[in-house]
Short mmCIF file of N, CA, C and O in Angstrom, two decimals:
data_model
loop_
_atom_site.label_atom_id
_atom_site.label_comp_id
_atom_site.label_asym_id
_atom_site.label_seq_id
_atom_site.Cartn_x
_atom_site.Cartn_y
_atom_site.Cartn_z
N UNK A 16 -13.95 -4.46 12.93
CA UNK A 16 -13.21 -4.47 14.16
C UNK A 16 -12.13 -5.55 14.15
O UNK A 16 -11.07 -5.37 14.75
N UNK A 17 -12.39 -6.67 13.50
CA UNK A 17 -11.41 -7.75 13.45
C UNK A 17 -10.16 -7.34 12.68
O UNK A 17 -9.04 -7.69 13.08
N UNK A 18 -10.34 -6.60 11.59
CA UNK A 18 -9.17 -6.09 10.85
C UNK A 18 -8.31 -5.22 11.76
O UNK A 18 -7.10 -5.32 11.77
N UNK A 19 -8.98 -4.35 12.50
CA UNK A 19 -8.25 -3.44 13.39
C UNK A 19 -7.49 -4.22 14.45
O UNK A 19 -6.32 -3.94 14.70
N UNK A 20 -8.14 -5.19 15.05
CA UNK A 20 -7.48 -5.99 16.08
C UNK A 20 -6.28 -6.73 15.50
O UNK A 20 -5.20 -6.75 16.10
N UNK A 21 -6.46 -7.35 14.35
CA UNK A 21 -5.37 -8.11 13.73
C UNK A 21 -4.23 -7.17 13.32
O UNK A 21 -3.06 -7.50 13.49
N UNK A 22 -4.59 -6.00 12.78
CA UNK A 22 -3.56 -5.03 12.38
C UNK A 22 -2.76 -4.56 13.59
O UNK A 22 -1.53 -4.45 13.52
N UNK A 23 -3.45 -4.31 14.69
CA UNK A 23 -2.77 -3.87 15.91
C UNK A 23 -1.86 -4.95 16.47
O UNK A 23 -0.88 -4.66 17.14
N UNK A 24 -2.18 -6.21 16.17
CA UNK A 24 -1.36 -7.32 16.63
C UNK A 24 -0.21 -7.62 15.66
O UNK A 24 0.53 -8.57 15.86
N UNK A 25 -0.10 -6.81 14.60
CA UNK A 25 1.02 -6.95 13.67
C UNK A 25 0.79 -7.82 12.46
O UNK A 25 1.74 -8.17 11.76
N UNK A 26 -0.45 -8.18 12.17
CA UNK A 26 -0.74 -9.00 11.01
C UNK A 26 -0.63 -8.15 9.74
O UNK A 26 -1.40 -7.22 9.53
N UNK A 27 0.35 -8.48 8.90
CA UNK A 27 0.62 -7.67 7.70
C UNK A 27 -0.56 -7.66 6.73
O UNK A 27 -0.86 -6.64 6.12
N UNK A 28 -1.24 -8.79 6.59
CA UNK A 28 -2.39 -8.85 5.70
C UNK A 28 -3.51 -7.94 6.17
O UNK A 28 -4.14 -7.24 5.37
N UNK A 29 -3.74 -7.92 7.46
CA UNK A 29 -4.78 -7.05 8.02
C UNK A 29 -4.36 -5.59 7.90
O UNK A 29 -5.20 -4.72 7.60
N UNK A 30 -3.08 -5.30 8.10
CA UNK A 30 -2.60 -3.93 7.96
C UNK A 30 -2.82 -3.44 6.54
O UNK A 30 -3.27 -2.31 6.32
N UNK A 31 -2.51 -4.29 5.59
CA UNK A 31 -2.68 -3.94 4.18
C UNK A 31 -4.16 -3.73 3.84
O UNK A 31 -4.53 -2.73 3.22
N UNK A 32 -5.00 -4.66 4.26
CA UNK A 32 -6.44 -4.57 3.96
C UNK A 32 -7.07 -3.36 4.63
O UNK A 32 -7.86 -2.64 4.02
N UNK A 33 -6.73 -3.14 5.89
CA UNK A 33 -7.29 -2.00 6.60
C UNK A 33 -6.76 -0.69 6.01
O UNK A 33 -7.51 0.29 5.88
N UNK A 34 -5.50 -0.68 5.61
CA UNK A 34 -4.93 0.50 4.96
C UNK A 34 -5.71 0.87 3.70
O UNK A 34 -6.00 2.04 3.45
N UNK A 35 -6.05 -0.13 2.90
CA UNK A 35 -6.80 0.12 1.67
C UNK A 35 -8.16 0.73 1.98
O UNK A 35 -8.62 1.64 1.32
N UNK A 36 -8.77 0.24 3.04
CA UNK A 36 -10.07 0.77 3.44
C UNK A 36 -9.95 2.22 3.92
O UNK A 36 -10.80 3.05 3.62
N UNK A 37 -8.89 2.51 4.63
CA UNK A 37 -8.66 3.90 5.05
C UNK A 37 -8.38 4.80 3.85
O UNK A 37 -8.81 5.95 3.81
N UNK A 38 -7.66 4.28 2.87
CA UNK A 38 -7.32 5.10 1.70
C UNK A 38 -8.59 5.56 0.97
O UNK A 38 -8.67 6.69 0.50
N UNK A 39 -9.58 4.67 0.91
CA UNK A 39 -10.80 4.99 0.18
C UNK A 39 -12.01 5.28 1.05
O UNK A 39 -13.06 5.65 0.54
N UNK A 40 -11.88 5.10 2.37
CA UNK A 40 -12.98 5.42 3.27
C UNK A 40 -14.16 4.48 3.13
O UNK A 40 -15.19 4.85 2.59
N UNK A 41 -13.97 3.28 3.57
CA UNK A 41 -15.05 2.28 3.50
C UNK A 41 -15.94 2.41 4.73
O UNK A 41 -15.70 1.80 5.76
N UNK A 42 -16.96 3.21 4.62
CA UNK A 42 -17.84 3.52 5.75
C UNK A 42 -18.56 2.28 6.27
O UNK A 42 -18.92 2.22 7.44
N UNK A 43 -18.75 1.28 5.43
CA UNK A 43 -19.45 0.08 5.88
C UNK A 43 -18.68 -0.62 7.00
O UNK A 43 -19.23 -1.40 7.74
N UNK A 44 -17.41 -0.32 7.12
CA UNK A 44 -16.59 -0.90 8.18
C UNK A 44 -16.28 0.14 9.24
O UNK A 44 -15.34 0.00 10.00
N UNK A 45 -17.06 1.18 9.27
CA UNK A 45 -16.85 2.31 10.17
C UNK A 45 -15.43 2.86 10.06
O UNK A 45 -14.84 3.32 11.03
N UNK A 46 -14.90 2.79 8.86
CA UNK A 46 -13.58 3.35 8.58
C UNK A 46 -13.81 4.52 7.63
O UNK A 46 -14.36 4.35 6.55
N UNK A 47 -13.42 5.69 8.04
CA UNK A 47 -13.58 6.86 7.20
C UNK A 47 -12.25 7.19 6.54
O UNK A 47 -11.18 6.84 7.05
N UNK A 48 -12.32 7.86 5.43
CA UNK A 48 -11.13 8.15 4.66
C UNK A 48 -10.08 8.86 5.51
O UNK A 48 -10.35 9.89 6.13
N UNK A 49 -8.90 8.27 5.54
CA UNK A 49 -7.77 8.83 6.28
C UNK A 49 -6.51 8.32 5.58
O UNK A 49 -5.95 7.26 5.94
N UNK A 50 -6.08 9.04 4.57
CA UNK A 50 -4.97 8.59 3.73
C UNK A 50 -3.66 8.48 4.51
O UNK A 50 -2.86 7.58 4.26
N UNK A 51 -3.45 9.34 5.48
CA UNK A 51 -2.22 9.27 6.28
C UNK A 51 -2.20 7.97 7.09
O UNK A 51 -1.15 7.33 7.22
N UNK A 52 -3.35 7.59 7.63
CA UNK A 52 -3.45 6.32 8.38
C UNK A 52 -3.23 5.15 7.43
O UNK A 52 -2.59 4.16 7.79
N UNK A 53 -3.74 5.25 6.22
CA UNK A 53 -3.54 4.19 5.23
C UNK A 53 -2.04 3.99 4.97
O UNK A 53 -1.55 2.86 4.99
N UNK A 54 -1.33 5.07 4.73
CA UNK A 54 0.10 4.98 4.46
C UNK A 54 0.84 4.41 5.66
O UNK A 54 1.74 3.58 5.52
N UNK A 55 0.45 4.81 6.85
CA UNK A 55 1.09 4.28 8.07
C UNK A 55 0.92 2.76 8.14
O UNK A 55 1.87 2.02 8.41
N UNK A 56 -0.28 2.29 7.84
CA UNK A 56 -0.54 0.85 7.87
C UNK A 56 0.22 0.12 6.76
O UNK A 56 0.78 -0.96 6.99
N UNK A 57 0.25 0.71 5.57
CA UNK A 57 1.02 0.09 4.47
C UNK A 57 2.49 -0.04 4.87
O UNK A 57 3.12 -1.06 4.64
N UNK A 58 3.04 1.01 5.48
CA UNK A 58 4.46 0.97 5.89
C UNK A 58 4.72 -0.14 6.91
O UNK A 58 5.74 -0.81 6.83
N UNK A 59 3.80 -0.33 7.84
CA UNK A 59 3.95 -1.40 8.82
C UNK A 59 4.00 -2.77 8.13
O UNK A 59 4.81 -3.63 8.48
N UNK A 60 3.14 -2.95 7.14
CA UNK A 60 3.12 -4.22 6.41
C UNK A 60 4.35 -4.36 5.51
O UNK A 60 4.90 -5.45 5.37
N UNK A 61 4.81 -3.25 4.93
CA UNK A 61 6.01 -3.28 4.08
C UNK A 61 7.23 -3.69 4.91
O UNK A 61 8.10 -4.43 4.44
N UNK A 62 7.28 -3.23 6.15
CA UNK A 62 8.38 -3.61 7.04
C UNK A 62 8.43 -5.12 7.25
O UNK A 62 9.48 -5.66 7.59
N UNK A 63 7.32 -5.80 7.01
CA UNK A 63 7.26 -7.26 7.13
C UNK A 63 7.41 -7.92 5.76
O UNK A 63 7.17 -9.12 5.61
N UNK A 64 7.78 -7.13 4.75
CA UNK A 64 8.02 -7.61 3.39
C UNK A 64 6.75 -8.20 2.76
O UNK A 64 6.80 -9.17 2.03
N UNK A 65 5.61 -7.57 3.06
CA UNK A 65 4.32 -8.02 2.53
C UNK A 65 4.13 -7.44 1.14
O UNK A 65 4.01 -6.22 0.97
N UNK A 66 4.09 -8.30 0.13
CA UNK A 66 4.12 -7.88 -1.27
C UNK A 66 2.96 -6.95 -1.64
O UNK A 66 3.16 -5.96 -2.35
N UNK A 67 1.75 -7.27 -1.21
CA UNK A 67 0.61 -6.43 -1.59
C UNK A 67 0.76 -5.03 -1.02
O UNK A 67 0.47 -4.04 -1.71
N UNK A 68 1.23 -4.91 0.21
CA UNK A 68 1.43 -3.58 0.80
C UNK A 68 2.52 -2.81 0.07
O UNK A 68 2.43 -1.59 -0.06
N UNK A 69 3.53 -3.50 -0.41
CA UNK A 69 4.57 -2.83 -1.21
C UNK A 69 3.94 -2.23 -2.45
O UNK A 69 4.24 -1.09 -2.82
N UNK A 70 3.05 -2.97 -3.09
CA UNK A 70 2.36 -2.48 -4.27
C UNK A 70 1.45 -1.30 -3.91
O UNK A 70 1.42 -0.29 -4.63
N UNK A 71 0.74 -1.40 -2.81
CA UNK A 71 -0.17 -0.33 -2.40
C UNK A 71 0.59 0.95 -2.06
O UNK A 71 0.19 2.05 -2.46
N UNK A 72 1.70 0.81 -1.35
CA UNK A 72 2.50 1.99 -1.00
C UNK A 72 3.15 2.58 -2.25
O UNK A 72 3.22 3.80 -2.40
N UNK A 73 3.57 1.72 -3.17
CA UNK A 73 4.13 2.20 -4.44
C UNK A 73 3.09 3.05 -5.18
O UNK A 73 3.42 4.11 -5.71
N UNK A 74 1.86 2.58 -5.19
CA UNK A 74 0.78 3.32 -5.84
C UNK A 74 0.62 4.70 -5.21
O UNK A 74 0.44 5.69 -5.91
N UNK A 75 0.72 4.74 -3.88
CA UNK A 75 0.61 6.03 -3.18
C UNK A 75 1.72 6.98 -3.62
O UNK A 75 1.49 8.17 -3.84
N UNK A 76 2.94 6.45 -3.77
CA UNK A 76 4.04 7.28 -4.24
C UNK A 76 3.88 7.67 -5.70
O UNK A 76 4.19 8.80 -6.09
N UNK A 77 3.39 6.76 -6.52
CA UNK A 77 3.22 7.06 -7.94
C UNK A 77 2.22 8.19 -8.15
O UNK A 77 2.43 9.07 -8.99
N UNK A 78 1.14 8.19 -7.39
CA UNK A 78 0.06 9.16 -7.61
C UNK A 78 -0.01 10.25 -6.55
O UNK A 78 -0.92 11.08 -6.58
N UNK A 79 0.92 10.25 -5.61
CA UNK A 79 0.92 11.28 -4.58
C UNK A 79 -0.22 11.15 -3.60
O UNK A 79 -0.68 12.14 -3.04
N UNK A 80 -0.69 9.94 -3.38
CA UNK A 80 -1.80 9.69 -2.44
C UNK A 80 -1.29 9.62 -1.01
O UNK A 80 -0.14 9.32 -0.76
N UNK A 81 -2.16 9.87 -0.09
CA UNK A 81 -1.85 9.70 1.31
C UNK A 81 -0.85 10.70 1.85
O UNK A 81 -0.09 10.40 2.76
N UNK A 82 -0.85 11.88 1.27
CA UNK A 82 0.09 12.89 1.73
C UNK A 82 1.51 12.67 1.24
O UNK A 82 2.43 13.37 1.64
N UNK A 83 1.68 11.69 0.39
CA UNK A 83 3.00 11.41 -0.18
C UNK A 83 3.26 12.37 -1.32
O UNK A 83 2.37 12.67 -2.10
N UNK A 84 4.46 12.83 -1.41
CA UNK A 84 4.88 13.58 -2.58
C UNK A 84 5.09 12.57 -3.69
O UNK A 84 5.64 11.49 -3.46
N UNK A 85 4.64 12.91 -4.88
CA UNK A 85 4.82 12.00 -6.00
C UNK A 85 6.31 11.72 -6.16
O UNK A 85 7.12 12.65 -6.30
N UNK A 86 6.69 10.45 -6.10
CA UNK A 86 8.08 10.04 -6.16
C UNK A 86 8.16 8.77 -7.00
O UNK A 86 7.99 7.66 -6.49
N UNK A 87 8.41 8.94 -8.29
CA UNK A 87 8.41 7.81 -9.21
C UNK A 87 9.53 6.81 -8.90
O UNK A 87 9.34 5.61 -9.03
N UNK A 88 10.68 7.31 -8.48
CA UNK A 88 11.78 6.40 -8.17
C UNK A 88 11.41 5.48 -7.00
O UNK A 88 11.68 4.28 -7.04
N UNK A 89 10.78 6.03 -5.98
CA UNK A 89 10.37 5.21 -4.83
C UNK A 89 9.24 4.27 -5.24
O UNK A 89 9.20 3.12 -4.80
N UNK A 90 8.34 4.74 -6.09
CA UNK A 90 7.26 3.87 -6.57
C UNK A 90 7.85 2.68 -7.32
O UNK A 90 7.46 1.53 -7.07
N UNK A 91 8.78 2.92 -8.20
CA UNK A 91 9.40 1.84 -8.97
C UNK A 91 10.13 0.87 -8.04
O UNK A 91 10.02 -0.36 -8.19
N UNK A 92 10.84 1.39 -7.07
CA UNK A 92 11.57 0.53 -6.13
C UNK A 92 10.61 -0.42 -5.42
O UNK A 92 10.85 -1.63 -5.33
N UNK A 93 9.49 0.13 -4.96
CA UNK A 93 8.51 -0.70 -4.25
C UNK A 93 7.79 -1.66 -5.19
O UNK A 93 7.55 -2.82 -4.82
N UNK A 94 7.44 -1.20 -6.39
CA UNK A 94 6.82 -2.11 -7.36
C UNK A 94 7.75 -3.27 -7.67
O UNK A 94 7.33 -4.43 -7.73
N UNK A 95 9.02 -2.98 -7.87
CA UNK A 95 9.99 -4.05 -8.18
C UNK A 95 10.13 -5.02 -7.01
O UNK A 95 10.21 -6.24 -7.21
N UNK A 96 10.19 -4.46 -5.81
CA UNK A 96 10.30 -5.30 -4.62
C UNK A 96 9.10 -6.25 -4.53
O UNK A 96 9.25 -7.44 -4.23
N UNK A 97 7.93 -5.74 -4.80
CA UNK A 97 6.72 -6.53 -4.78
C UNK A 97 6.69 -7.53 -5.94
O UNK A 97 6.32 -8.70 -5.76
N UNK A 98 7.09 -7.09 -7.11
CA UNK A 98 7.09 -7.96 -8.29
C UNK A 98 8.06 -9.13 -8.11
O UNK A 98 7.79 -10.23 -8.60
N UNK A 99 9.15 -8.90 -7.40
CA UNK A 99 10.09 -9.99 -7.13
C UNK A 99 9.45 -11.11 -6.32
O UNK A 99 9.92 -12.24 -6.34
N UNK A 100 8.37 -10.79 -5.62
CA UNK A 100 7.62 -11.79 -4.87
C UNK A 100 6.44 -12.31 -5.68
O UNK A 100 5.53 -12.94 -5.16
N UNK A 101 6.47 -12.01 -6.98
CA UNK A 101 5.47 -12.46 -7.94
C UNK A 101 4.07 -11.91 -7.66
O UNK A 101 3.06 -12.56 -7.90
N UNK A 102 4.01 -10.67 -7.16
CA UNK A 102 2.73 -10.01 -6.96
C UNK A 102 2.23 -9.53 -8.32
O UNK A 102 2.83 -8.65 -8.93
N UNK A 103 1.16 -10.15 -8.80
CA UNK A 103 0.66 -9.87 -10.15
C UNK A 103 0.33 -8.40 -10.39
O UNK A 103 0.70 -7.86 -11.45
N UNK A 104 -0.37 -7.71 -9.49
CA UNK A 104 -0.66 -6.30 -9.75
C UNK A 104 0.62 -5.47 -9.94
O UNK A 104 0.68 -4.61 -10.82
N UNK A 105 1.64 -5.75 -9.15
CA UNK A 105 2.90 -5.00 -9.29
C UNK A 105 3.56 -5.28 -10.62
O UNK A 105 4.09 -4.38 -11.27
N UNK A 106 3.53 -6.52 -11.04
CA UNK A 106 4.13 -6.90 -12.32
C UNK A 106 3.43 -6.15 -13.44
O UNK A 106 4.08 -5.57 -14.32
N UNK A 107 2.09 -6.14 -13.40
CA UNK A 107 1.33 -5.45 -14.44
C UNK A 107 1.57 -3.95 -14.41
O UNK A 107 1.79 -3.33 -15.44
N UNK A 108 1.50 -3.37 -13.22
CA UNK A 108 1.69 -1.92 -13.10
C UNK A 108 3.10 -1.50 -13.52
O UNK A 108 3.28 -0.47 -14.16
N UNK A 109 4.06 -2.31 -13.19
CA UNK A 109 5.44 -1.99 -13.52
C UNK A 109 5.67 -2.07 -15.03
O UNK A 109 6.32 -1.21 -15.61
N UNK A 110 5.10 -3.07 -15.67
CA UNK A 110 5.35 -3.24 -17.10
C UNK A 110 4.45 -2.36 -17.98
O UNK A 110 4.83 -2.03 -19.08
N UNK A 111 3.29 -1.99 -17.47
CA UNK A 111 2.32 -1.27 -18.30
C UNK A 111 2.37 0.24 -18.12
O UNK A 111 1.79 0.97 -18.91
N UNK A 112 3.05 0.71 -17.10
CA UNK A 112 2.99 2.14 -16.82
C UNK A 112 4.32 2.83 -17.11
O UNK A 112 5.32 2.20 -17.41
N UNK A 113 4.28 4.12 -16.96
CA UNK A 113 5.49 4.92 -17.16
C UNK A 113 6.49 4.68 -16.05
O UNK A 113 7.65 5.06 -16.19
N UNK A 114 6.09 4.03 -14.99
CA UNK A 114 7.02 3.79 -13.88
C UNK A 114 8.17 2.90 -14.30
O UNK A 114 9.25 2.99 -13.73
N UNK A 115 7.96 2.08 -15.31
CA UNK A 115 9.02 1.18 -15.74
C UNK A 115 10.22 1.94 -16.30
O UNK A 115 11.33 1.44 -16.31
N UNK A 116 10.00 3.15 -16.73
CA UNK A 116 11.08 3.97 -17.31
C UNK A 116 11.86 4.73 -16.25
O UNK A 116 12.91 5.28 -16.52
N UNK A 117 11.34 4.77 -15.03
CA UNK A 117 12.03 5.49 -13.97
C UNK A 117 13.26 4.72 -13.52
O UNK A 117 13.32 3.51 -13.71
N UNK A 118 14.23 5.40 -12.91
CA UNK A 118 15.45 4.71 -12.49
C UNK A 118 15.18 3.65 -11.45
O UNK A 118 14.32 3.70 -10.66
#
């Protein structure tokens, strides 16, 4: 409940964390899988330039999760944006995957 309250109050970290739980359906937090809600929360956090959410949303675009059409160019853009903030997962994903070859 605290994640939800913080997310509703605009906390980017809570939006990102709650989004991840929605993406995978963490029932222990009474959050059931809802990929569209996850993407909505990631977008709210991305609007605040939150690096982890940029990486999470990029992943959704890379793999077509959350009702997103697979869009490698958008995934790369978001991974790069996140990597510029020194987000380690984005740096690794960008350098180790095929996304690095996208425009």
